[in-house]
Tab-separated table of C-alpha atoms in Angstrom:
chain	number	residue	atom	x	y	z
C	1	UNK	CA	-87.521	82.726	-55.882
C	2	UNK	CA	-84.295	80.728	-55.498
C	3	UNK	CA	-82.973	77.728	-57.203
C	4	UNK	CA	-83.434	74.433	-55.500
C	5	UNK	CA	-80.558	72.054	-55.088
C	6	UNK	CA	-80.974	68.778	-57.356
C	7	UNK	CA	-79.419	65.415	-56.780
C	8	UNK	CA	-78.247	63.480	-59.920
C	9	UNK	CA	-75.655	60.947	-61.250
C	10	UNK	CA	-72.337	62.551	-61.966
C	11	UNK	CA	-71.193	62.588	-65.533
C	12	UNK	CA	-67.795	63.234	-67.076
C	13	UNK	CA	-68.716	66.692	-67.711
C	14	UNK	CA	-68.742	67.133	-63.947
C	15	UNK	CA	-65.307	66.098	-63.290
C	16	UNK	CA	-63.300	69.565	-63.138
C	17	UNK	CA	-66.110	70.860	-60.897
C	18	UNK	CA	-65.926	67.887	-58.465
C	19	UNK	CA	-62.358	67.968	-58.263
C	20	UNK	CA	-62.255	72.134	-57.565
C	21	UNK	CA	-64.908	71.342	-54.904
C	22	UNK	CA	-62.881	68.329	-53.512
C	23	UNK	CA	-59.756	70.684	-53.208
C	24	UNK	CA	-61.847	73.259	-51.425
C	25	UNK	CA	-63.451	70.744	-48.873
C	26	UNK	CA	-60.434	69.081	-47.831
C	27	UNK	CA	-58.420	71.914	-46.845
C	28	UNK	CA	-59.636	71.847	-43.383
C	29	UNK	CA	-58.626	68.189	-42.896
C	30	UNK	CA	-55.098	68.782	-44.450
C	31	UNK	CA	-54.472	71.968	-42.139
C	32	UNK	CA	-55.828	70.102	-39.127
C	33	UNK	CA	-53.222	67.586	-39.749
C	34	UNK	CA	-50.610	69.768	-41.502
C	35	UNK	CA	-50.369	67.260	-44.198
C	36	UNK	CA	-51.391	68.676	-47.818
C	37	UNK	CA	-50.348	65.675	-49.588
C	38	UNK	CA	-53.352	63.798	-48.710
C	39	UNK	CA	-54.933	61.990	-51.773
C	40	UNK	CA	-58.032	64.228	-52.251
C	41	UNK	CA	-55.666	67.086	-52.650
C	42	UNK	CA	-53.219	65.276	-55.092
C	43	UNK	CA	-55.933	63.268	-57.188
C	44	UNK	CA	-55.570	64.219	-60.826
C	45	UNK	CA	-58.458	64.826	-63.323
C	46	UNK	CA	-57.550	61.777	-65.291
C	47	UNK	CA	-58.002	59.812	-61.901
C	48	UNK	CA	-61.180	61.463	-61.117
C	49	UNK	CA	-62.793	60.645	-64.609
C	50	UNK	CA	-61.656	57.050	-64.134
C	51	UNK	CA	-63.421	56.794	-61.130
C	52	UNK	CA	-66.605	58.536	-62.547
C	53	UNK	CA	-66.566	55.921	-65.347
C	54	UNK	CA	-66.212	52.933	-62.973
C	55	UNK	CA	-67.902	53.561	-59.842
C	56	UNK	CA	-71.112	55.383	-58.853
C	57	UNK	CA	-71.334	59.052	-58.279
C	58	UNK	CA	-73.841	61.715	-57.582
C	59	UNK	CA	-73.697	65.208	-57.415
C	60	UNK	CA	-75.804	67.792	-55.933
C	61	UNK	CA	-76.333	71.162	-58.286
C	62	UNK	CA	-77.370	74.502	-57.357
C	63	UNK	CA	-78.394	75.636	-61.062
C	64	UNK	CA	-75.387	74.689	-62.899
C	65	UNK	CA	-72.874	74.613	-60.310
C	66	UNK	CA	-71.668	71.465	-58.436
C	67	UNK	CA	-72.123	72.154	-54.791
C	68	UNK	CA	-71.779	68.552	-53.342
C	69	UNK	CA	-70.670	65.124	-54.225
C	70	UNK	CA	-70.294	61.557	-53.149
C	71	UNK	CA	-68.586	58.271	-54.734
C	72	UNK	CA	-69.362	54.857	-54.199
C	73	UNK	CA	-68.016	51.391	-55.482
C	74	UNK	CA	-69.220	48.038	-55.092
C	75	UNK	CA	-67.512	44.748	-54.201
C	76	UNK	CA	-68.305	41.180	-55.254
C	77	UNK	CA	-69.386	40.341	-51.706
C	78	UNK	CA	-72.241	42.903	-51.756
C	79	UNK	CA	-70.372	45.468	-50.040
C	80	UNK	CA	-70.503	49.127	-50.964
C	81	UNK	CA	-67.918	51.511	-50.185
C	82	UNK	CA	-68.668	55.156	-49.636
C	83	UNK	CA	-65.886	57.740	-50.312
C	84	UNK	CA	-65.230	61.361	-50.795
C	85	UNK	CA	-68.741	62.897	-49.436
C	86	UNK	CA	-68.206	66.717	-49.854
C	87	UNK	CA	-70.593	69.794	-49.554
C	88	UNK	CA	-69.743	73.308	-50.337
C	89	UNK	CA	-68.858	75.177	-47.185
C	90	UNK	CA	-71.671	77.786	-47.871
C	91	UNK	CA	-74.315	74.966	-47.847
C	92	UNK	CA	-73.124	72.789	-44.972
C	93	UNK	CA	-75.557	71.943	-41.951
C	94	UNK	CA	-78.542	71.992	-44.152
C	95	UNK	CA	-79.120	68.324	-44.837
C	96	UNK	CA	-77.171	68.164	-48.245
C	97	UNK	CA	-74.505	65.676	-46.960
C	98	UNK	CA	-77.491	63.362	-45.811
C	99	UNK	CA	-79.510	63.440	-48.960
C	100	UNK	CA	-76.097	62.738	-51.040
C	101	UNK	CA	-75.363	59.810	-48.791
C	102	UNK	CA	-79.007	58.410	-49.276
C	103	UNK	CA	-78.625	58.721	-53.096
C	104	UNK	CA	-75.497	57.123	-53.463
C	105	UNK	CA	-76.437	54.315	-51.025
C	106	UNK	CA	-79.910	53.732	-52.976
C	107	UNK	CA	-78.365	53.741	-56.616
C	108	UNK	CA	-75.477	51.375	-55.036
C	109	UNK	CA	-78.339	48.859	-53.672
C	110	UNK	CA	-80.635	49.402	-57.019
C	111	UNK	CA	-77.691	49.028	-59.661
C	112	UNK	CA	-74.846	46.961	-57.991
C	113	UNK	CA	-77.152	44.699	-55.377
C	114	UNK	CA	-75.076	46.032	-52.420
C	115	UNK	CA	-76.425	44.982	-49.071
C	116	UNK	CA	-74.186	46.615	-46.584
C	117	UNK	CA	-72.108	49.784	-46.598
C	118	UNK	CA	-68.640	50.815	-45.396
C	119	UNK	CA	-66.706	53.873	-45.111
C	120	UNK	CA	-63.731	55.369	-43.618
C	121	UNK	CA	-63.936	58.871	-41.686
C	122	UNK	CA	-61.854	61.192	-39.884
C	123	UNK	CA	-61.756	60.506	-36.289
C	124	UNK	CA	-61.775	64.172	-35.722
C	125	UNK	CA	-63.898	65.163	-38.599
C	126	UNK	CA	-67.392	66.553	-38.425
C	127	UNK	CA	-68.942	63.721	-40.498
C	128	UNK	CA	-68.985	61.079	-37.653
C	129	UNK	CA	-72.520	62.500	-36.489
C	130	UNK	CA	-73.917	62.552	-39.991
C	131	UNK	CA	-72.911	58.798	-40.682
C	132	UNK	CA	-74.333	57.730	-37.085
C	133	UNK	CA	-77.626	59.364	-37.760
C	134	UNK	CA	-77.840	57.419	-41.068
C	135	UNK	CA	-77.167	54.019	-39.229
C	136	UNK	CA	-73.568	53.663	-39.460
C	137	UNK	CA	-71.773	52.135	-36.424
C	138	UNK	CA	-67.732	52.027	-36.010
C	139	UNK	CA	-66.420	48.591	-36.534
C	140	UNK	CA	-62.491	49.644	-36.247
C	141	UNK	CA	-59.809	52.088	-36.911
C	142	UNK	CA	-57.055	52.592	-39.789
C	143	UNK	CA	-54.284	54.537	-40.049
C	144	UNK	CA	-53.611	56.608	-43.024
C	145	UNK	CA	-50.150	57.834	-43.003
C	146	UNK	CA	-48.297	58.783	-39.992
C	147	UNK	CA	-51.035	61.471	-38.636
C	148	UNK	CA	-54.282	60.470	-39.811
C	149	UNK	CA	-56.309	58.034	-37.858
C	150	UNK	CA	-59.794	56.779	-39.759
C	151	UNK	CA	-62.979	55.233	-38.273
C	152	UNK	CA	-64.184	52.360	-40.158
C	153	UNK	CA	-68.029	52.401	-39.893
C	154	UNK	CA	-70.315	50.138	-41.303
C	155	UNK	CA	-74.211	49.794	-42.093
C	156	UNK	CA	-76.061	46.912	-43.556
C	157	UNK	CA	-77.957	44.885	-44.672
C	158	UNK	CA	-79.323	47.929	-47.333
C	159	UNK	CA	-82.980	48.622	-47.012
C	160	UNK	CA	-85.104	49.089	-49.900
C	161	UNK	CA	-84.432	51.860	-52.076
C	162	UNK	CA	-86.342	55.057	-50.942
C	163	UNK	CA	-86.621	56.527	-54.306
C	164	UNK	CA	-86.316	55.614	-58.046
C	165	UNK	CA	-82.548	55.195	-58.526
C	166	UNK	CA	-80.703	57.049	-61.209
C	167	UNK	CA	-78.213	54.614	-62.915
C	168	UNK	CA	-74.549	54.492	-61.859
C	169	UNK	CA	-71.895	54.977	-64.334
C	170	UNK	CA	-71.384	51.947	-66.784
C	171	UNK	CA	-68.748	49.519	-66.399
C	172	UNK	CA	-67.600	47.231	-63.887
C	173	UNK	CA	-67.622	47.689	-60.203
C	174	UNK	CA	-64.561	48.427	-58.580
C	175	UNK	CA	-63.050	47.612	-55.049
C	176	UNK	CA	-61.698	50.734	-53.112
C	177	UNK	CA	-62.210	53.580	-50.846
């Protein structure tokens, strides 16, 4: 009998695994734009630990291994920003990204009173169909560097939480993507 994937709040002890997974998952985007200086590939462990302490992050685990992650922050106006949704390549296309997205939305709505969600996605990336299938609609575009064009997507107002939410990390909500 195999081990099932579980979703839970990220902890400081997950930081190294998240950073390694993030590095693996963003290689394709870096290659697509021939830019290996993108923030997900240059983020430091200290910076990630600060994000985990201040924001709301969830991980997907297969046994003890972190196989997926997503982060969220909340702004004072009730907007939640979703960022860095990653799933290990061997587990992609099995619904895990959608489960992570739902989990972070639920936690931000329950713990930080978020009423709408925003995110930025690579206009040529594979995430757009996932986000659209979860109710996100394009609201604009942004440039990141000289080569990367990002689609701004929004969803809201937030619906009632679909499951019992695990508390986000303690600390003040931070703005950012």
